[in-house]
Tab-separated table of C-alpha atoms and ligand atoms in Angstrom:
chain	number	residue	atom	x	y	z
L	1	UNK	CA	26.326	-33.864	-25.913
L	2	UNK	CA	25.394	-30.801	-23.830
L	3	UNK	CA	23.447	-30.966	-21.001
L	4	UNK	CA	22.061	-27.114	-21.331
L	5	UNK	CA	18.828	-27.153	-23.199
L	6	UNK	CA	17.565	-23.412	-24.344
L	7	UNK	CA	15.622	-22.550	-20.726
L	8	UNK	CA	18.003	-21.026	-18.078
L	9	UNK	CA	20.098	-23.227	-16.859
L	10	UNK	CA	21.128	-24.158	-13.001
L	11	UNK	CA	24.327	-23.871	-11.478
L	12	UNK	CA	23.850	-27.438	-11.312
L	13	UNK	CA	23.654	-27.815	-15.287
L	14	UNK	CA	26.685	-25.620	-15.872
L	15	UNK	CA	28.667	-27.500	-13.290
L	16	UNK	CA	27.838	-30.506	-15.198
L	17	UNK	CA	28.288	-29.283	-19.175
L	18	UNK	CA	32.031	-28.417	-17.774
L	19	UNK	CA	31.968	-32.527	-16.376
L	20	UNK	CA	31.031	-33.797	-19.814
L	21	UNK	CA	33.586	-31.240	-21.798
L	22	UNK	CA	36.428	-32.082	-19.741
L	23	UNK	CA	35.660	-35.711	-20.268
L	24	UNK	CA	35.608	-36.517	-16.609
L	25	UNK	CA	31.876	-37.711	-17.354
L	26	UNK	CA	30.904	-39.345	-20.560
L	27	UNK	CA	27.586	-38.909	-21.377
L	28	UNK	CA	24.560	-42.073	-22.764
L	29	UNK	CA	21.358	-41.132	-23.763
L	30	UNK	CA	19.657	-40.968	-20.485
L	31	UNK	CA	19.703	-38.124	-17.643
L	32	UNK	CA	22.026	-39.220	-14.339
L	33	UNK	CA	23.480	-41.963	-15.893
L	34	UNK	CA	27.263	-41.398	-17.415
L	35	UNK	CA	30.536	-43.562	-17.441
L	36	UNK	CA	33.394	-42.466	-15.603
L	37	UNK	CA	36.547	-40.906	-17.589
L	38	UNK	CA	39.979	-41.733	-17.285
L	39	UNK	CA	40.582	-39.142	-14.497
L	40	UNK	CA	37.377	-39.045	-12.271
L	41	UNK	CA	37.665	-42.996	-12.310
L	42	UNK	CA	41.675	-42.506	-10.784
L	43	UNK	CA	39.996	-40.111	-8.031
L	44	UNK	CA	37.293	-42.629	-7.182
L	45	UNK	CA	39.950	-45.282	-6.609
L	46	UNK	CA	42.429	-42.963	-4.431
L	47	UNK	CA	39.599	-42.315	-2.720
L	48	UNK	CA	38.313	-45.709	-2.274
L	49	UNK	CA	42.016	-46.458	-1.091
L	50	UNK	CA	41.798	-43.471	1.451
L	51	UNK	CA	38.782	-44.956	3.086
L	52	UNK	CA	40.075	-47.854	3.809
L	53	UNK	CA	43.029	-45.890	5.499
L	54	UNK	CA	40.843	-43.811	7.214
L	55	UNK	CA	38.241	-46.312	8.413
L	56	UNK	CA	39.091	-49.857	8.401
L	57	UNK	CA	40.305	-51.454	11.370
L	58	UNK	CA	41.494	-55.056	11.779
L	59	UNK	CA	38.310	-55.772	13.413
L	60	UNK	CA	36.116	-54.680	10.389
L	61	UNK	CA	34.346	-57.279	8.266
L	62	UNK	CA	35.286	-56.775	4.818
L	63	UNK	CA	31.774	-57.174	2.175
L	64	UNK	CA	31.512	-56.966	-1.401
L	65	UNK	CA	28.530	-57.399	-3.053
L	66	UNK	CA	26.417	-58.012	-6.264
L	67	UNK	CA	24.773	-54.825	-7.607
L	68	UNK	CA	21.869	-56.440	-7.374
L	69	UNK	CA	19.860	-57.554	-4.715
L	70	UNK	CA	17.247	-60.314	-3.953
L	71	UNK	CA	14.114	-58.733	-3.922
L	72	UNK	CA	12.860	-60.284	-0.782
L	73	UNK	CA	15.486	-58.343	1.041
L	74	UNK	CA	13.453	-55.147	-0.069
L	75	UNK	CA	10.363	-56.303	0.854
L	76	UNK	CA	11.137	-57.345	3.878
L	77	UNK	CA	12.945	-53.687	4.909
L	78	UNK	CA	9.489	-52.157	4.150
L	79	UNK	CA	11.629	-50.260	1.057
L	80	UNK	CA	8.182	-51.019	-1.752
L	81	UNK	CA	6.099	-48.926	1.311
L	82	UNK	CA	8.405	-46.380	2.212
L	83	UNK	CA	10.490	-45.406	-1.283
L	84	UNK	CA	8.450	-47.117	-4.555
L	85	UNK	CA	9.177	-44.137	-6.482
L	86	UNK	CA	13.196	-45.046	-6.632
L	87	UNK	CA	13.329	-48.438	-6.909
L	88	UNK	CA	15.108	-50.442	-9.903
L	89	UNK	CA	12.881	-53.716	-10.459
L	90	UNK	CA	14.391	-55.553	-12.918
L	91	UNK	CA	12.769	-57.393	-15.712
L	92	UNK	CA	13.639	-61.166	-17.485
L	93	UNK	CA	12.234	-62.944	-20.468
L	94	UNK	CA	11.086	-66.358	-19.581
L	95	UNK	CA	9.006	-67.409	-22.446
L	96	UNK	CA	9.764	-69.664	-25.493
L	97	UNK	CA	9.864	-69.349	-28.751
L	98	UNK	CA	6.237	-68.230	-29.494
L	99	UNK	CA	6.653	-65.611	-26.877
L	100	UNK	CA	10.225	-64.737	-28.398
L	101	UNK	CA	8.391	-63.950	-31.489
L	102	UNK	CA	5.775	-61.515	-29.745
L	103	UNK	CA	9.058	-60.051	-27.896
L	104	UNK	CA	10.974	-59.245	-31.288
L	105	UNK	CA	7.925	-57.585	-33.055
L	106	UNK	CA	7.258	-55.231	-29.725
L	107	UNK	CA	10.681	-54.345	-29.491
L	108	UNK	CA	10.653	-53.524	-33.551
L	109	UNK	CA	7.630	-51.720	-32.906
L	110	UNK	CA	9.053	-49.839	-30.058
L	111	UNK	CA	6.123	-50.804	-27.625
L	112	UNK	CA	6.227	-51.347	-23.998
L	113	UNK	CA	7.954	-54.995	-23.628
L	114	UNK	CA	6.345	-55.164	-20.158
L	115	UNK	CA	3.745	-57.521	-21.277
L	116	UNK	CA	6.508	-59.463	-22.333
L	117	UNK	CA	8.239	-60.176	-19.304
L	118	UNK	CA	8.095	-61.174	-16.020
L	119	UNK	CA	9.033	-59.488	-12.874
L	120	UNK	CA	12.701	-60.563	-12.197
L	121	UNK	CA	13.521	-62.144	-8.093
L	122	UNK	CA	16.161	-59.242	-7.919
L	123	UNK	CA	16.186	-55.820	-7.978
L	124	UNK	CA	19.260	-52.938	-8.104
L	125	UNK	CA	20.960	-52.469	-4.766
L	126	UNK	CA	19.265	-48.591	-3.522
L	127	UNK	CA	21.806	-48.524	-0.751
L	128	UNK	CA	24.460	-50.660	-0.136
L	129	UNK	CA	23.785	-51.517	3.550
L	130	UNK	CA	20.972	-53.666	2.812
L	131	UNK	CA	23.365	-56.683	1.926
L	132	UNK	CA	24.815	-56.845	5.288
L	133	UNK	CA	21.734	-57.386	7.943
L	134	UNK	CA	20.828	-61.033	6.607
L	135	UNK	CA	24.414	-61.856	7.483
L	136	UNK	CA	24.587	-60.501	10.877
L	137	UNK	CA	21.706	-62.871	11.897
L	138	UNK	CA	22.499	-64.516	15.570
L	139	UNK	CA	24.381	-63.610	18.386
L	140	UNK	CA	27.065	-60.306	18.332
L	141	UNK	CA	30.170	-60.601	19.807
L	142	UNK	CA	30.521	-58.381	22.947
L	143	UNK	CA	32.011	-55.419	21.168
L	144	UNK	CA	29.242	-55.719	18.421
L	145	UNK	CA	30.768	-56.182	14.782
L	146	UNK	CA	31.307	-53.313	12.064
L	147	UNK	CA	31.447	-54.168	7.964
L	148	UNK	CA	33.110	-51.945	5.355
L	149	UNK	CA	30.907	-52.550	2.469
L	150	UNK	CA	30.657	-50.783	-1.310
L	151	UNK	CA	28.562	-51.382	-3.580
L	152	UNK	CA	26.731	-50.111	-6.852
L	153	UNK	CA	23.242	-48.418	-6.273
L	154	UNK	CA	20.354	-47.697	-7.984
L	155	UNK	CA	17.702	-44.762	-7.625
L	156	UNK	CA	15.169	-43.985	-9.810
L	157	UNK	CA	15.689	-39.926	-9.823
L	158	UNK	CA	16.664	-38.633	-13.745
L	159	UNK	CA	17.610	-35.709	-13.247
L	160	UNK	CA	20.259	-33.127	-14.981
L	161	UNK	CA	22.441	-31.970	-11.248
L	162	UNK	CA	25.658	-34.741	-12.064
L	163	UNK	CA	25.061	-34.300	-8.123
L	164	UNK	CA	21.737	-36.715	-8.006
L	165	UNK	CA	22.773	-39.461	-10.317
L	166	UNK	CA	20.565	-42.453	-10.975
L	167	UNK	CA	23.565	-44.875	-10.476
L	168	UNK	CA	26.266	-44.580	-8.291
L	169	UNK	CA	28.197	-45.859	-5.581
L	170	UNK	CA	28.482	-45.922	-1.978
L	171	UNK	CA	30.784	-46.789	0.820
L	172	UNK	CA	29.512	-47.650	4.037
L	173	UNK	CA	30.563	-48.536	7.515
L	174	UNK	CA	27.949	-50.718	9.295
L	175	UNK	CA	27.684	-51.479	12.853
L	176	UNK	CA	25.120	-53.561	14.874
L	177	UNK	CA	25.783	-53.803	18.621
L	178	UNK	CA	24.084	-52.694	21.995
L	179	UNK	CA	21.992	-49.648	21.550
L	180	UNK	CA	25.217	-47.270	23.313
L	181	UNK	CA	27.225	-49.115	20.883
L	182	UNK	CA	25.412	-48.454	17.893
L	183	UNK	CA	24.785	-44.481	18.814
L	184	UNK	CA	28.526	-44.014	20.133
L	185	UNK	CA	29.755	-45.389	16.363
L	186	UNK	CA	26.892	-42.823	14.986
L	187	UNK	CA	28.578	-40.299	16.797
L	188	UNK	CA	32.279	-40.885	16.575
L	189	UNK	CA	32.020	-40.961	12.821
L	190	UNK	CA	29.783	-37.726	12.086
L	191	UNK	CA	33.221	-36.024	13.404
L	192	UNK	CA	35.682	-38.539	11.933
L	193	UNK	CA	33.915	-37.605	8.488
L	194	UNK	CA	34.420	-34.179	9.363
L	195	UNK	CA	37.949	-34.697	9.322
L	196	UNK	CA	38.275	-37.089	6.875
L	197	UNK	CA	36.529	-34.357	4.381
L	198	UNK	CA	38.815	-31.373	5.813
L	199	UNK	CA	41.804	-33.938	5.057
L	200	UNK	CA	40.713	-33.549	1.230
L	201	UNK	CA	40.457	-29.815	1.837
L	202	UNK	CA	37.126	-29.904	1.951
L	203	UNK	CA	34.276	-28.121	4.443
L	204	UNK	CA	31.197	-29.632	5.554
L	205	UNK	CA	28.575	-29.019	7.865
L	206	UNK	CA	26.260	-31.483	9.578
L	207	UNK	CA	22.360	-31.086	9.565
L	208	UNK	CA	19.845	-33.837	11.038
L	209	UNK	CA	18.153	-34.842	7.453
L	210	UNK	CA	15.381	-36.698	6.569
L	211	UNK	CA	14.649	-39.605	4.281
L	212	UNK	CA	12.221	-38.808	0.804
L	213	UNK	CA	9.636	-41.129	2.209
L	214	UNK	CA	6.565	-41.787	-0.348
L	215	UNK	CA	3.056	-40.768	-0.405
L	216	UNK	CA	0.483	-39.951	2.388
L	217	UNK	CA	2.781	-40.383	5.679
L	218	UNK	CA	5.522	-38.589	4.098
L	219	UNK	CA	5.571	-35.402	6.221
L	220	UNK	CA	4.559	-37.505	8.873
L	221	UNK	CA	7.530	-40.101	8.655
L	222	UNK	CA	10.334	-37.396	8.163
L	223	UNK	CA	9.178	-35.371	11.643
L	224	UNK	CA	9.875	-38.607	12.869
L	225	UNK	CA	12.815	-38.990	11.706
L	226	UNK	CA	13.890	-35.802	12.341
L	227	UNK	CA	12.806	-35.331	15.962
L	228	UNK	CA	14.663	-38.505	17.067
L	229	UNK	CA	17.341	-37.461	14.963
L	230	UNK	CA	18.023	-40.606	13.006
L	231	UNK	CA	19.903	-39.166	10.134
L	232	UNK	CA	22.544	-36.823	9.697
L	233	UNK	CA	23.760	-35.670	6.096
L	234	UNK	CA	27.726	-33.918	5.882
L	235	UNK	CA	26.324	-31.010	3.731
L	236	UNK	CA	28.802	-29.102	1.107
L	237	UNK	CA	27.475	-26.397	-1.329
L	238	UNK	CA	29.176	-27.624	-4.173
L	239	UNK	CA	27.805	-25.420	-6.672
L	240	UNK	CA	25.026	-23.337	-4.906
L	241	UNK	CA	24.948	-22.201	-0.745
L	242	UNK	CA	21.562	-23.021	-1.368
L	243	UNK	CA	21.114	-26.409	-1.995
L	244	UNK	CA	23.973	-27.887	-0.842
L	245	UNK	CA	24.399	-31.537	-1.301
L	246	UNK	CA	24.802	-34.139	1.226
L	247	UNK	CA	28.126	-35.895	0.215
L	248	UNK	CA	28.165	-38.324	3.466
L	249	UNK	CA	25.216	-39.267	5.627
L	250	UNK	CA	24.828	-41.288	9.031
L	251	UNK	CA	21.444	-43.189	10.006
L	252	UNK	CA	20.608	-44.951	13.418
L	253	UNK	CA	18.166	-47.739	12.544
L	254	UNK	CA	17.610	-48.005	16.644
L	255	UNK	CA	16.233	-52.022	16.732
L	256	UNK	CA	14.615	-51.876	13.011
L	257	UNK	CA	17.225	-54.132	11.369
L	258	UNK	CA	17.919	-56.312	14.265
L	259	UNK	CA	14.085	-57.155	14.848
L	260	UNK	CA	13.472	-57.842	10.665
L	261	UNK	CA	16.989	-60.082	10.761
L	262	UNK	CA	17.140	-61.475	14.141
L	263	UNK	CA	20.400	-59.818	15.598
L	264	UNK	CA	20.820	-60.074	19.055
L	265	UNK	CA	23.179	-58.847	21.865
L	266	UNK	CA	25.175	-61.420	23.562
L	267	UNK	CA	22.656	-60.510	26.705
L	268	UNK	CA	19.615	-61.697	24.713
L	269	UNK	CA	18.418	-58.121	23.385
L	270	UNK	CA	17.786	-57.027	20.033
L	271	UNK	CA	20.587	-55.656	18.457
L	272	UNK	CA	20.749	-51.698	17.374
L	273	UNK	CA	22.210	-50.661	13.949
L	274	UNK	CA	23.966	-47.575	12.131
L	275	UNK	CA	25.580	-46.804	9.341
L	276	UNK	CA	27.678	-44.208	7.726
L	277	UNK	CA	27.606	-44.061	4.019
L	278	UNK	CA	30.610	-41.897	1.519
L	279	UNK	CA	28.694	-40.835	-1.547
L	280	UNK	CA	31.397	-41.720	-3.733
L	281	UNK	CA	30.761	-40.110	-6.644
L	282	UNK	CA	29.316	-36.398	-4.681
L	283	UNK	CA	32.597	-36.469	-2.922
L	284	UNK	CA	34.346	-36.746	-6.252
L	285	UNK	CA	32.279	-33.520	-7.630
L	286	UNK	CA	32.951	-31.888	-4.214
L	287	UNK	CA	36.784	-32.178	-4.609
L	288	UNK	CA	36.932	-31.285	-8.734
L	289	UNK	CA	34.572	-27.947	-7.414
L	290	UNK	CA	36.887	-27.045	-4.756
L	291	UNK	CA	40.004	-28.063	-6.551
L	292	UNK	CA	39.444	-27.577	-9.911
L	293	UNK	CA	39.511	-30.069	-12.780
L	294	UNK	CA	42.783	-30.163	-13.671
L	295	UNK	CA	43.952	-33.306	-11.340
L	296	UNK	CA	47.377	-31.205	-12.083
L	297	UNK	CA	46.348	-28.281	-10.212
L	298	UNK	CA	46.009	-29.939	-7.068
L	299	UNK	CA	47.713	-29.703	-4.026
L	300	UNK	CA	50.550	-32.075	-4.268
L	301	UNK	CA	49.460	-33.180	-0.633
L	302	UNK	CA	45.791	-33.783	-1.588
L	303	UNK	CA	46.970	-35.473	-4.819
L	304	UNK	CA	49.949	-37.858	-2.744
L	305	UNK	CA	46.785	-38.251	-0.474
L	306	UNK	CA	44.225	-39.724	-3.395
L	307	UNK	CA	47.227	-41.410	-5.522
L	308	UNK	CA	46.423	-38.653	-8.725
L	309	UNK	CA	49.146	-36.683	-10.605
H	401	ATP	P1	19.573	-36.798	-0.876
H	401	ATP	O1	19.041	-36.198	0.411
H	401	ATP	O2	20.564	-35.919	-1.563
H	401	ATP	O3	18.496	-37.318	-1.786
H	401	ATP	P2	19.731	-39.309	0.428
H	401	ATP	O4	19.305	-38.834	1.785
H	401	ATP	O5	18.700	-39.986	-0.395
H	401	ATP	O6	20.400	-38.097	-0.405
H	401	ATP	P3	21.142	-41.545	1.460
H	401	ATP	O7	19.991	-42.417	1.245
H	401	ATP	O8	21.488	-41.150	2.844
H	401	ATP	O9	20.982	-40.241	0.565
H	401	ATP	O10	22.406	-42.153	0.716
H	401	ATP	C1	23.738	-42.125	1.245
H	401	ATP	C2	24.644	-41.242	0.430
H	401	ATP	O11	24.625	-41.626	-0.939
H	401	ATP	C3	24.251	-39.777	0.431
H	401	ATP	O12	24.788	-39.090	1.538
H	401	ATP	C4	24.856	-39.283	-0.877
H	401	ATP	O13	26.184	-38.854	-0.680
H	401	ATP	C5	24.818	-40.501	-1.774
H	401	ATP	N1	23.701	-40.399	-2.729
H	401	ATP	C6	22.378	-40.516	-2.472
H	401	ATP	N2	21.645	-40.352	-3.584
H	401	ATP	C7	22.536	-40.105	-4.587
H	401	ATP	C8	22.404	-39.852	-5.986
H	401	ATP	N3	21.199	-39.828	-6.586
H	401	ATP	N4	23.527	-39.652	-6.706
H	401	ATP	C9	24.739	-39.690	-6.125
H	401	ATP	N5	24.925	-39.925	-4.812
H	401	ATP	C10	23.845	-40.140	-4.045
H	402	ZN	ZN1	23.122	-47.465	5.225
């Protein structure tokens, strides 16, 4: 399956027509949603491996999660108000054998099965981070605690760049501490990233970013964000100098996560959070750009480095 349709095509397009011809992406049906071939799956999993190299220390809570995630965890992060438009709900037939009967002839008919369903009490993970607030409710050690977590997420953006996929998955180190805690871990890891990304042979530059907030307060909400600086994205043009895509991106949360989840300092105050998230599947595309797609090629350092031959 080719991804170029008749109207000119985007760097973006081409990049990922070579993906799908290689085989390093195997296409379905749908836009941003392809497996992972035998070669791009042995880079994820070096890189995985070089992560926890990098970034895990013996202090770090180790989390692994369901892809999906109870819906009142959503809800409760504001995530229906501030992003609606990428959400995965998830749908589950609960009726009985009359309504089983209505099911089959809409789904013969091709109809919408909404009618036919009911809103499921989960929905797909949109970041990974999400899963580890409810578990750092109470009191924080003195040095505040970090958690490596990974996990499978969802966004609901179809779209042809094999950089903006609808499923993916993302790495994250989360801390939660005092407020100097919290912003000295934001810190320390926009330049650890840095170097891990230079270690891959790999050049990124950091730009405070802002989150696609939905609807009315949009503009609004991302000045915010951006005058507080809040988020920072690790930008590589990958294809095109200009749109570069964010392979790695740091948020402070400032008290947001430890006021919804009731984390507190040892001294009483609510606790601060940030996170640093790997794009696991951009930094893949960033290193087959760079490198080429012939794992082969390589450098033998970069390929000793990410286990590939
Ligand atoms: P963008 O600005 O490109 O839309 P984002 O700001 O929505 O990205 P975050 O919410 O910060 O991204 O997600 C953390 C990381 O997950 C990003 O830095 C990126 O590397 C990765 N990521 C986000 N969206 C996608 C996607 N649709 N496909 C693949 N990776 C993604
Ligand atoms: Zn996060």
């Amino acid at each position: 399956m080719s991804a170029l349709t008749t109207h000119n095509a985007t760097a973006e397009e081409v990049y990922l027509d070579r993906l799908l011809a290689a085989q390093l992406l195997l296409p379905t049906d749908l836009p941003g949603i392809y497996a992972r071939g035998s070669a791009f799956a042995q880079i994820m999993e070096g890189l995985e491996h070089a992560i926890t190299r990098y970034g895990r220390t013996k202090e770090t809570i180790l989390l692994r999660c369901p892809p999906v995630l109870p819906r009142s965890i959503v809800e409760k992060c504001g995530y229906f108000q501030s992003f609606p438009q990428l959400l995965g709900c998830m749908c589950s037939f609960t009726g009985g054998t009359t309504e089983h009967d209505a099911l089959m002839q809409a789904v013969d008919a091709g109809d919408n099965l909404l009618p036919h369903l009911e809103l499921a009490d989960v929905v797909m993970a949109p970041a990974a981070c999400y899963y580890v607030y409810p578990y750092l409710a109470g009191t924080l050690p003195t040095e505040g605690k970090t958690t490596d977590i990974e996990n499978w997420c969802y966004r609901h953006e179809p779209s042809l760049n094999p950089m903006r996929m609808r499923s993916f998955r993302m790495r994250e180190f989360v801390h939660a501490g005092t407020p100097e805690q919290a912003l000295g871990f934001r810190d320390r890891w926009i330049e650890r990233a840095q170097e891990f990304l230079t270690l891959l042979g790999l050049t990124a530059t950091v730009e405070a970013a802002s989150d696609p907030f939905f609807g009315a307060g949009e503009r609004l909400m991302a000045a915010q964000q951006r005058a507080q600086a809040l988020k920072f994205e690790l930008l590589i043009p990958i294809v095109s100098d200009e749109r570069p895509t964010a392979v790695m991106s740091s948020n402070y949360h400032k008290d947001h996560f430890g006021h919804l989840f009731d984390i507190h300092t040892p001294d009483g105050q609510t606790a601060h959070t940030a996170c640093l998230a790997f794009g696991m599947e951009r930094i893949v595309l960033a290193l087959l750009a760079e490198h080429g797609l012939q794992l082969s090629q390589w450098p033998r350092t970069l390929q000793a480095r990410l286990e590939v031959n």
